[in-house]
Amino acid sequence: MRAAAALYGTAGSLVLTALVAAPTGSASAADPAPYLEAHGSLLAAQRAEAAGIRFGTCPASEGLPPSVKCGTVSVPLDYARPYGKQIKLTVSHVKATKKAEPRRGKAVKRQGALVFNPGGPGGSGMYFPMAGMLPEWKRIAAAYDLVGYAPRGVGRSAPISCQDPKRFAKAPTEAPTHPTAAYKQERIKEAKAYAEGCVKRSGQDVRHYTSLNNARDLDVLRAALGEKKLTFMGASYGTYFGAVYASLFPTHVRRMVFDSAVNPDPEQIWYRNNLDQSAAFERRWGDFRAWVAKHDKTYHLGKTPEAVMRSYEKVRDAVAAKPAGGKVGPGQLQSAYLQAGYYDDYWPTRASALSQYLKGNPKPLIEQAGPEPKAAKEQENGNAVYTAVECNDAAWPTDFETWDRDNSRLARVAPFETWDNAWMNLPCAYWPAPRQQPLDVRASANLLPPTLILAAERDAATPYEGARELNRRLGGSVLVTERDAGTHGIAGGPNRCVNGHMESYLLEGRLPARPTECAPHKEPEPLSGARAAALPEQH
């Protein structure tokens, strides 16, 4: 990347910044780890700056076009032991195009690298350089080298696993909204086995897959790219460890965009955030059903949200009795329709699949909800990273009575996602590795440059209160809200107002003077069965 001496001429102050930002309550005379990790971060960044990244042809397994180049950057597995075991993170890169019309009369100039993380935990951003091909990203791609990467544990970046991918992808499965005591005991057994499997298949290294280390890795990547200061965009979970980065390394930040923000309050990480998410998905599930009801002439699923729900339950009961295509049971159905809570561009195809199934044509439902055997390994890997990071990051209730009480209460008013979300996270109750205390995310405007927070008011995956909390904790940050909308991840999407604020910030460093609202993007148009079935999945 760049010259170590030039970047770290103030190395002492950087170490002090990192030490001050060490996780609350984790540092003591008996626990030198935070100080060792801060020093290890500095050493790792110095090494990465000297080594840089050698970009070349991407492996065929990445599925990237020749215009995108790939490389690796080495980071310590354990930052408290920076000279110990190293792991390699895969990185993708495409140079700024410099091809864009002048903005406000000014020619487009290269502004360095824009690094992106799509969230998860467990998501890979290796595809991100291809975003420059989309019209919404054209100006940004003209000014910035677009950089994606796979965080530790993901893809080819020192991958971890917790379960045989074939077992992880088994289908059909159940998804009771009000599970029996016997079913709960079965899921407890599975959660314990899964937690044990993470250590059995991935070893003791799994304890080092954390949000704090993801933030430290990001600083090493910054150094390896030759950037004195980081320009970063994080979506969903990417906003959380991006905020951790802003707390640990505020003087290393150039610009940061937080798209669909996780609530960073330490009390929320991660058990309460997941409860809030389940409640928010119930609201968004209602939005989908209201849209379907509004277009009853197309789908014939019911003229009210309640009637649409009855149609959905009819399909759910049918696939419980006889799985569609032998593979789509209630679990697969619920998973497919959860996507409608994330992205409203799924609404036409999901509504059509229900309609076609009730007319005797199960093919669209099988295509949309059926398991993909070829993706099983990637999906199991992503879930393993998700589990390791969330379980390592914070304390979770270790008695099932707490989980049972909280989720039973919530399921009375929010049955759609509650128990499936609980089962996904339940391995954290039996996690065999040490837990961390979450960082108290905060940054002063005196140290941290102004940052941009984007949020949809009805986002289910990262409820809106999270964006407001992040706004309160990051000095100088500005919140831009898409009103009455719920798509998860709004940067570079169909809302021109949102994209305008993002462009102004990334290209010119300009932010609104105060919190700002954008009108919602247009709702999707309904599509009849044949037309909807022909459309490819978009996310």
Coordinates of C-alpha atoms in Angstrom, one line a residue:
M1 CA 0.0 0.0 0.0
R2 CA 1.9 3.1 1.2
A3 CA 5.1 4.0 3.0
A4 CA 4.9 2.8 6.6
A5 CA 7.0 5.7 7.9
A6 CA 4.7 8.3 6.3
L7 CA 1.5 6.8 7.6
Y8 CA 2.7 5.9 11.0
G9 CA 4.6 9.0 11.9
T10 CA 2.1 9.5 14.7
A11 CA 2.1 5.8 15.6
G12 CA 2.1 6.5 19.3
S13 CA -1.2 8.5 19.1
L14 CA -2.8 5.8 17.0
V15 CA -2.0 3.2 19.6
L16 CA -3.4 5.4 22.4
T17 CA -6.6 5.9 20.4
A18 CA -7.0 2.2 20.0
L19 CA -6.4 1.6 23.7
V20 CA -8.9 4.2 24.8
A21 CA -11.5 2.5 22.6
A22 CA -10.9 -1.0 24.0
P23 CA -14.0 -2.9 24.9
T24 CA -15.6 -1.5 28.1
G25 CA -14.7 -3.6 31.1
S26 CA -12.3 -5.9 29.2
A27 CA -9.0 -4.2 30.1
S28 CA -7.4 -4.7 33.5
A29 CA -4.0 -5.3 34.9
A30 CA -4.8 -9.0 34.7
D31 CA -6.0 -8.8 31.2
P32 CA -3.5 -7.2 28.8
A33 CA -5.3 -8.5 25.7
P34 CA -6.8 -5.1 24.6
Y35 CA -3.4 -3.4 24.7
L36 CA -1.7 -6.3 22.9
E37 CA -4.4 -6.3 20.3
A38 CA -4.1 -2.6 19.7
H39 CA -0.3 -2.9 19.2
G40 CA -0.9 -6.0 17.0
S41 CA -3.3 -4.0 14.8
L42 CA -0.6 -1.4 14.3
L43 CA 2.1 -3.9 13.4
A44 CA -0.2 -5.8 11.1
A45 CA -1.1 -2.6 9.2
Q46 CA 2.5 -1.7 8.9
R47 CA 3.3 -5.0 7.4
A48 CA 0.4 -4.9 5.0
E49 CA 1.3 -1.4 3.9
A50 CA 4.8 -2.5 3.0
A51 CA 3.6 -5.7 1.2
G52 CA 0.6 -4.2 -0.6
I53 CA -1.7 -6.4 -2.6
R54 CA -0.7 -8.2 -5.9
F55 CA -3.8 -8.2 -8.0
G56 CA -4.2 -10.7 -10.8
T57 CA -6.7 -12.9 -12.5
C58 CA -9.5 -14.1 -10.2
P59 CA -10.0 -17.8 -9.7
A60 CA -12.9 -19.3 -11.7
S61 CA -14.6 -20.2 -8.5
E62 CA -15.3 -16.5 -7.8
G63 CA -17.4 -16.2 -11.0
L64 CA -16.1 -12.7 -11.7
P65 CA -15.5 -11.1 -15.1
P66 CA -11.9 -10.6 -16.4
S67 CA -12.2 -6.9 -15.7
V68 CA -12.2 -7.6 -11.9
K69 CA -8.8 -8.5 -10.4
C70 CA -8.2 -10.5 -7.2
G71 CA -5.5 -10.7 -4.6
T72 CA -5.0 -11.5 -0.9
V73 CA -4.0 -9.7 2.3
S74 CA -2.6 -11.4 5.3
V75 CA -3.9 -10.6 8.8
P76 CA -3.2 -12.2 12.2
L77 CA -5.6 -14.8 13.4
D78 CA -5.1 -13.3 16.9
Y79 CA -4.1 -9.7 17.1
A80 CA -2.7 -10.2 20.5
R81 CA -0.2 -12.4 18.8
P82 CA 0.6 -10.5 15.6
Y83 CA 3.6 -12.7 14.8
G84 CA 1.6 -15.9 15.3
K85 CA -0.6 -17.6 12.8
Q86 CA -1.6 -15.5 9.8
I87 CA -4.7 -16.0 7.6
K88 CA -5.3 -14.6 4.1
L89 CA -8.4 -12.6 3.1
T90 CA -9.4 -12.6 -0.5
V91 CA -9.9 -9.2 -2.1
S92 CA -11.5 -8.1 -5.4
H93 CA -10.7 -4.8 -7.2
V94 CA -11.5 -2.8 -10.3
K95 CA -9.9 0.6 -11.1
A96 CA -11.9 3.8 -11.3
T97 CA -13.3 4.3 -14.8
K98 CA -13.0 8.1 -14.9
K99 CA -15.9 7.9 -17.3
A100 CA -18.7 10.2 -16.2
E101 CA -20.2 13.5 -17.0
P102 CA -18.9 16.4 -14.9
R103 CA -20.8 16.9 -11.7
R104 CA -21.7 20.5 -10.8
G105 CA -19.3 21.6 -13.6
K106 CA -16.4 19.7 -12.0
A107 CA -14.5 16.9 -13.7
V108 CA -14.5 13.5 -12.1
K109 CA -11.3 12.8 -10.2
R110 CA -10.0 9.6 -8.7
Q111 CA -10.6 9.6 -5.0
G112 CA -9.0 6.4 -4.0
A113 CA -10.6 3.1 -3.0
L114 CA -14.1 2.5 -1.8
V115 CA -14.3 -0.7 0.2
F116 CA -17.7 -2.4 0.7
N117 CA -19.1 -5.1 3.0
P118 CA -22.6 -6.4 2.4
G119 CA -23.3 -7.6 5.9
G120 CA -24.1 -11.0 7.4
P121 CA -22.1 -11.8 9.4
G122 CA -21.0 -14.3 6.7
G123 CA -21.6 -12.3 3.6
S124 CA -19.0 -11.9 0.9
G125 CA -18.4 -8.6 -0.9
M126 CA -16.2 -10.1 -3.7
Y127 CA -18.9 -9.2 -6.3
F128 CA -18.9 -5.5 -5.4
P129 CA -16.6 -4.3 -8.2
M130 CA -19.3 -5.3 -10.7
A131 CA -21.6 -2.7 -9.2
G132 CA -19.8 -0.1 -11.3
M133 CA -21.6 -1.6 -14.3
L134 CA -25.0 -0.5 -12.9
P135 CA -26.2 3.0 -13.9
E136 CA -26.9 4.0 -10.2
W137 CA -23.2 3.4 -9.5
K138 CA -21.7 4.9 -12.6
R139 CA -20.5 8.2 -11.1
I140 CA -19.1 6.6 -8.0
A141 CA -17.3 4.0 -10.1
A142 CA -15.8 6.8 -12.2
A143 CA -14.2 8.3 -9.1
Y144 CA -13.3 5.3 -7.0
D145 CA -11.5 2.0 -7.3
L146 CA -14.3 -0.4 -6.2
V147 CA -13.0 -3.0 -3.7
G148 CA -14.8 -6.0 -2.3
Y149 CA -13.5 -8.7 0.0
A150 CA -14.5 -11.8 1.8
P151 CA -14.1 -11.3 5.6
R152 CA -12.3 -13.8 7.8
G153 CA -14.1 -17.2 7.6
V154 CA -16.0 -16.5 4.4
G155 CA -15.4 -18.1 1.1
R156 CA -11.7 -18.6 0.5
S157 CA -10.7 -16.4 3.5
A158 CA -9.7 -19.0 6.0
P159 CA -13.2 -20.6 5.7
I160 CA -14.9 -22.2 8.7
S161 CA -17.6 -24.8 8.9
C162 CA -19.9 -26.1 11.7
Q163 CA -21.8 -28.9 9.9
D164 CA -21.8 -31.1 6.9
P165 CA -23.2 -29.0 4.1
K166 CA -25.5 -31.8 3.0
R167 CA -27.0 -32.0 6.5
F168 CA -27.3 -28.2 6.7
A169 CA -29.3 -28.1 3.5
K170 CA -31.6 -31.0 4.3
A171 CA -35.2 -30.6 3.1
P172 CA -38.1 -30.6 3.6
T173 CA -38.2 -29.2 7.2
E174 CA -40.8 -28.0 9.6
A175 CA -41.4 -24.4 10.8
P176 CA -44.1 -24.4 13.4
T177 CA -45.2 -20.9 14.6
H178 CA -46.1 -22.3 18.0
P179 CA -43.8 -25.3 18.6
T180 CA -44.6 -28.1 21.0
A181 CA -42.5 -29.0 24.0
A182 CA -41.2 -32.1 22.1
Y183 CA -40.2 -30.0 19.1
K184 CA -38.3 -27.5 21.3
Q185 CA -36.3 -30.3 22.9
E186 CA -35.4 -31.6 19.4
R187 CA -34.2 -28.1 18.4
I188 CA -32.2 -27.7 21.7
K189 CA -30.4 -31.0 20.9
E190 CA -29.6 -29.8 17.3
A191 CA -28.4 -26.4 18.6
K192 CA -26.0 -28.1 21.1
A193 CA -24.7 -30.4 18.3
Y194 CA -24.2 -27.4 16.0
A195 CA -22.3 -25.4 18.5
E196 CA -20.0 -28.4 19.3
G197 CA -19.6 -29.0 15.5
C198 CA -18.2 -25.5 15.0
V199 CA -15.2 -26.3 17.3
K200 CA -14.9 -29.8 16.1
R201 CA -14.8 -28.8 12.4
S202 CA -13.0 -25.5 12.7
G203 CA -10.9 -25.9 15.9
Q204 CA -10.1 -23.4 18.6
D205 CA -9.4 -20.8 15.9
V206 CA -13.1 -20.2 15.8
R207 CA -12.9 -18.0 18.9
H208 CA -11.1 -15.3 16.8
Y209 CA -14.0 -14.8 14.4
T210 CA -15.4 -11.6 15.9
S211 CA -16.6 -8.1 15.0
L212 CA -13.6 -6.6 16.7
N213 CA -11.3 -8.6 14.5
N214 CA -13.4 -7.8 11.5
A215 CA -12.8 -4.1 12.2
R216 CA -9.1 -4.7 12.7
D217 CA -8.9 -6.6 9.5
L218 CA -10.5 -3.7 7.7
D219 CA -7.7 -1.4 8.9
V220 CA -5.1 -3.9 7.6
L221 CA -6.9 -3.9 4.3
R222 CA -6.9 -0.1 4.2
A223 CA -3.2 -0.2 4.7
A224 CA -2.6 -2.9 2.1
L225 CA -4.6 -0.8 -0.4
G226 CA -2.3 2.1 0.1
E227 CA -5.0 4.3 1.6
K228 CA -4.0 6.7 4.4
K229 CA -7.6 7.0 5.3
L230 CA -10.5 4.6 4.7
T231 CA -13.5 5.2 2.5
F232 CA -16.0 2.5 3.4
M233 CA -19.6 1.5 2.8
G234 CA -21.2 -1.1 5.0
A235 CA -24.7 -2.6 4.7
S236 CA -26.6 -4.3 7.5
Y237 CA -24.0 -6.1 9.7
G238 CA -21.4 -4.2 7.8
T239 CA -22.6 -1.1 9.6
Y240 CA -21.9 -2.6 12.9
F241 CA -18.3 -3.5 12.5
G242 CA -17.9 -0.3 10.5
A243 CA -19.1 1.5 13.6
V244 CA -16.7 -0.5 15.7
Y245 CA -14.0 0.6 13.2
A246 CA -15.0 4.2 13.6
S247 CA -14.7 3.8 17.3
L248 CA -11.3 2.1 17.3
F249 CA -9.7 4.0 14.4
P250 CA -11.6 7.4 14.1
T251 CA -8.5 9.2 12.7
H252 CA -8.2 6.6 9.9
V253 CA -11.6 7.4 8.5
R254 CA -12.0 9.5 5.3
R255 CA -15.7 8.8 4.6
M256 CA -18.2 6.2 5.7
V257 CA -21.6 5.2 4.6
F258 CA -23.8 3.1 6.9
D259 CA -26.6 1.6 5.0
S260 CA -29.4 -0.1 7.0
A261 CA -27.8 0.2 10.4
V262 CA -27.7 -2.4 13.2
N263 CA -28.5 -1.0 16.6
P264 CA -25.0 -0.8 18.2
D265 CA -26.1 -0.4 21.8
P266 CA -24.1 -3.0 23.7
E267 CA -27.2 -4.1 25.5
Q268 CA -28.7 -5.0 22.1
I269 CA -25.8 -7.1 20.8
W270 CA -27.0 -9.7 19.8
Y271 CA -29.9 -11.3 21.7
R272 CA -32.2 -8.3 21.9
N273 CA -31.4 -7.2 18.4
N274 CA -32.8 -10.5 17.1
L275 CA -35.9 -10.2 19.2
D276 CA -36.5 -6.7 17.8
Q277 CA -35.8 -8.1 14.3
S278 CA -38.5 -10.7 14.7
A279 CA -41.0 -8.1 15.7
A280 CA -40.1 -5.9 12.8
F281 CA -40.5 -8.7 10.3
E282 CA -44.1 -9.2 11.4
R283 CA -44.8 -5.6 10.4
R284 CA -43.1 -6.0 7.1
W285 CA -44.9 -9.3 6.4
G286 CA -48.1 -7.3 6.9
D287 CA -46.8 -4.8 4.3
F288 CA -46.4 -7.6 1.8
R289 CA -49.8 -9.0 2.4
A290 CA -51.4 -5.6 2.1
W291 CA -49.8 -5.1 -1.3
V292 CA -51.0 -8.5 -2.4
A293 CA -54.5 -7.7 -1.3
K294 CA -54.4 -4.4 -3.2
H295 CA -53.7 -6.4 -6.3
D296 CA -56.3 -9.1 -5.8
K297 CA -57.4 -8.8 -9.4
T298 CA -54.0 -10.2 -10.5
Y299 CA -53.3 -12.7 -7.7
H300 CA -56.8 -13.7 -6.4
L301 CA -55.3 -14.4 -2.9
G302 CA -57.7 -12.2 -1.0
K303 CA -58.9 -8.6 -0.8
T304 CA -57.5 -8.0 2.7
P305 CA -54.2 -8.8 4.4
E306 CA -56.1 -11.3 6.6
A307 CA -57.5 -13.1 3.5
V308 CA -54.0 -13.3 2.0
M309 CA -52.7 -14.8 5.2
R310 CA -55.4 -17.5 5.0
S311 CA -54.2 -18.3 1.4
Y312 CA -50.6 -18.5 2.7
E313 CA -51.6 -20.8 5.5
K314 CA -53.5 -23.0 3.0
V315 CA -50.3 -23.4 1.0
R316 CA -48.3 -24.0 4.2
D317 CA -50.7 -26.7 5.3
A318 CA -50.5 -28.3 1.9
V319 CA -46.7 -28.5 1.7
A320 CA -46.7 -29.8 5.3
A321 CA -48.9 -32.7 4.2
K322 CA -47.1 -33.2 0.9
P323 CA -43.9 -31.3 0.2
A324 CA -43.9 -29.6 -3.1
G325 CA -41.5 -31.4 -5.4
G326 CA -40.6 -33.6 -2.5
K327 CA -38.3 -30.8 -1.1
V328 CA -40.4 -27.7 -0.3
G329 CA -42.0 -28.0 3.2
P330 CA -43.0 -25.3 5.7
G331 CA -39.4 -24.5 6.5
Q332 CA -38.5 -23.8 2.9
L333 CA -41.7 -21.9 2.3
Q334 CA -41.1 -19.7 5.3
S335 CA -37.5 -19.0 4.2
A336 CA -38.6 -18.0 0.7
Y337 CA -41.3 -15.7 2.0
L338 CA -38.9 -14.1 4.5
Q339 CA -37.1 -12.7 1.5
A340 CA -40.3 -10.6 0.8
G341 CA -39.6 -9.0 4.2
Y342 CA -36.2 -8.0 3.0
Y343 CA -36.8 -6.8 -0.5
D344 CA -40.1 -5.6 -2.0
D345 CA -38.8 -6.5 -5.5
Y346 CA -39.6 -10.1 -4.5
W347 CA -43.2 -9.3 -4.0
P348 CA -44.5 -9.9 -7.5
T349 CA -42.8 -13.3 -7.9
R350 CA -43.7 -14.5 -4.4
A351 CA -47.3 -13.5 -4.8
S352 CA -47.5 -15.2 -8.2
A353 CA -46.0 -18.5 -6.8
L354 CA -48.7 -18.6 -4.1
S355 CA -51.4 -17.9 -6.7
Q356 CA -50.1 -20.5 -9.1
Y357 CA -49.8 -23.2 -6.4
L358 CA -53.4 -22.7 -5.4
K359 CA -54.4 -23.0 -9.1
G360 CA -52.6 -26.4 -9.3
N361 CA -49.2 -25.3 -10.7
P362 CA -46.5 -25.9 -8.0
K363 CA -43.6 -25.2 -10.4
P364 CA -43.0 -21.5 -9.5
L365 CA -43.1 -22.3 -5.8
I366 CA -40.6 -25.1 -6.2
E367 CA -38.3 -22.9 -8.2
Q368 CA -38.4 -20.1 -5.7
A369 CA -38.4 -22.1 -2.4
G370 CA -36.6 -25.3 -3.3
P371 CA -33.1 -25.9 -2.0
E372 CA -30.1 -25.4 -4.3
P373 CA -27.7 -28.4 -3.7
K374 CA -24.9 -26.5 -5.5
A375 CA -25.1 -23.7 -3.0
A376 CA -25.1 -25.8 0.1
K377 CA -21.4 -25.5 0.8
E378 CA -21.5 -21.7 0.5
Q379 CA -24.7 -21.4 2.6
E380 CA -23.3 -23.6 5.3
N381 CA -20.1 -21.6 5.4
G382 CA -22.1 -18.3 5.6
N383 CA -24.2 -19.6 8.5
A384 CA -21.1 -20.9 10.3
V385 CA -19.5 -17.4 10.2
Y386 CA -22.7 -15.8 11.2
T387 CA -22.9 -18.1 14.3
A388 CA -19.3 -17.8 15.3
V389 CA -19.3 -14.0 15.1
E390 CA -22.6 -13.4 16.9
C391 CA -21.9 -16.0 19.6
N392 CA -18.3 -14.7 20.2
D393 CA -19.3 -11.1 20.2
A394 CA -21.4 -11.0 23.4
A395 CA -23.0 -12.9 26.2
W396 CA -26.3 -14.8 25.4
P397 CA -28.8 -16.3 27.8
T398 CA -27.5 -19.8 28.6
D399 CA -30.8 -21.2 30.0
F400 CA -33.4 -22.2 27.5
E401 CA -36.1 -21.0 29.9
T402 CA -35.2 -17.4 29.0
W403 CA -35.4 -18.1 25.3
D404 CA -38.6 -19.9 25.7
R405 CA -40.2 -17.2 27.7
D406 CA -39.1 -14.3 25.5
N407 CA -39.9 -16.0 22.2
S408 CA -43.2 -17.5 23.3
R409 CA -44.4 -14.0 24.3
L410 CA -43.2 -12.5 21.1
A411 CA -44.7 -15.2 18.9
R412 CA -48.2 -14.4 20.2
V413 CA -48.0 -11.1 18.3
A414 CA -45.2 -11.7 15.8
P415 CA -45.5 -15.4 14.8
F416 CA -44.1 -15.2 11.2
E417 CA -40.3 -15.1 12.0
T418 CA -39.9 -15.4 15.8
W419 CA -39.2 -19.1 16.3
D420 CA -37.2 -19.6 13.1
N421 CA -35.0 -16.7 14.2
A422 CA -34.7 -18.2 17.7
W423 CA -33.6 -21.6 16.3
M424 CA -31.0 -20.0 14.1
N425 CA -29.4 -18.3 17.0
L426 CA -29.9 -20.9 19.7
P427 CA -26.4 -22.4 19.3
C428 CA -25.2 -19.3 21.0
A429 CA -26.8 -20.5 24.3
Y430 CA -24.4 -23.5 24.2
W431 CA -21.4 -21.8 22.6
P432 CA -18.1 -23.5 23.9
A433 CA -15.8 -20.5 23.2
P434 CA -15.2 -17.5 25.5
R435 CA -17.6 -14.5 25.0
Q436 CA -16.6 -10.9 24.6
Q437 CA -18.1 -7.8 26.0
P438 CA -19.4 -5.7 23.1
L439 CA -17.6 -2.4 22.4
D440 CA -19.4 0.7 23.5
V441 CA -19.6 2.2 20.0
R442 CA -18.9 5.9 20.2
A443 CA -16.9 8.5 18.3
S444 CA -16.4 12.2 18.8
A445 CA -16.9 14.7 15.9
N446 CA -13.5 16.1 17.0
L447 CA -11.8 12.8 15.8
L448 CA -14.3 11.2 13.4
P449 CA -15.1 13.0 10.1
P450 CA -18.8 13.4 9.2
T451 CA -20.4 10.1 8.2
L452 CA -23.7 9.3 6.4
I453 CA -26.3 6.9 7.7
L454 CA -29.1 5.6 5.3
A455 CA -32.2 3.9 6.6
A456 CA -35.6 2.8 5.4
E457 CA -38.3 3.6 8.0
R458 CA -39.9 0.1 7.8
D459 CA -36.8 -2.0 7.4
A460 CA -37.3 -5.3 9.2
A461 CA -33.8 -6.8 9.2
T462 CA -32.3 -3.7 10.9
P463 CA -35.2 -1.9 12.5
Y464 CA -35.1 1.9 12.2
E465 CA -34.3 2.6 15.8
G466 CA -30.9 1.1 15.1
A467 CA -30.1 3.9 12.7
R468 CA -31.2 6.5 15.2
E469 CA -29.1 5.0 17.9
L470 CA -26.0 4.9 15.6
N471 CA -26.7 8.6 14.7
R472 CA -26.7 9.5 18.4
R473 CA -23.4 7.6 19.0
L474 CA -21.3 8.9 16.0
G475 CA -20.6 12.6 16.4
G476 CA -21.1 14.5 13.2
S477 CA -23.1 11.8 11.5
V478 CA -26.2 12.6 9.5
L479 CA -29.2 10.3 9.0
V480 CA -31.1 10.2 5.7
T481 CA -34.4 8.3 6.0
E482 CA -36.5 6.8 3.2
R483 CA -40.0 7.2 4.6
D484 CA -42.7 4.5 4.5
A485 CA -40.4 2.0 2.8
G486 CA -38.8 -1.2 4.1
T487 CA -36.3 -2.5 1.6
H488 CA -33.1 -3.7 3.4
G489 CA -30.2 -1.9 1.9
I490 CA -31.2 1.3 0.0
A491 CA -27.9 2.7 -1.3
G492 CA -27.7 2.5 -5.1
G493 CA -31.3 1.3 -5.3
P494 CA -34.3 2.8 -7.1
N495 CA -34.6 5.9 -4.8
R496 CA -33.0 8.8 -6.6
C497 CA -33.2 11.1 -3.5
V498 CA -31.2 8.5 -1.5
N499 CA -28.7 8.0 -4.2
G500 CA -28.3 11.8 -4.6
H501 CA -27.3 12.2 -1.0
M502 CA -24.9 9.2 -1.3
E503 CA -23.2 10.7 -4.4
S504 CA -22.9 14.2 -2.9
Y505 CA -21.2 12.7 0.1
L506 CA -18.9 10.2 -1.6
L507 CA -18.0 12.5 -4.5
E508 CA -17.9 15.9 -2.8
G509 CA -18.0 15.3 1.0
R510 CA -21.3 17.2 1.3
L511 CA -23.9 16.1 3.8
P512 CA -27.3 17.6 4.7
A513 CA -27.1 20.1 7.5
R514 CA -29.7 18.1 9.5
P515 CA -31.5 14.8 9.4
T516 CA -33.3 14.5 6.0
E517 CA -36.1 12.5 4.6
C518 CA -36.7 11.1 1.2
A519 CA -40.1 10.0 -0.2
P520 CA -40.5 6.3 -0.7
H521 CA -39.5 4.6 -3.9
K522 CA -42.3 3.3 -6.1
E523 CA -43.9 0.1 -5.1
P524 CA -43.4 -2.9 -7.5
E525 CA -45.9 -3.5 -10.2
P526 CA -47.9 -6.7 -10.0
L527 CA -47.1 -9.4 -12.6
S528 CA -49.3 -12.2 -13.7
G529 CA -48.2 -15.8 -13.2
A530 CA -46.4 -16.5 -16.4
R531 CA -44.6 -13.2 -16.5
A532 CA -43.6 -13.4 -12.9
A533 CA -42.4 -17.0 -13.1
A534 CA -40.1 -16.0 -16.0
L535 CA -38.3 -13.4 -13.9
P536 CA -34.9 -14.4 -12.3
E537 CA -34.4 -13.9 -8.6
Q538 CA -32.8 -10.4 -8.0
H539 CA -31.0 -10.8 -4.7

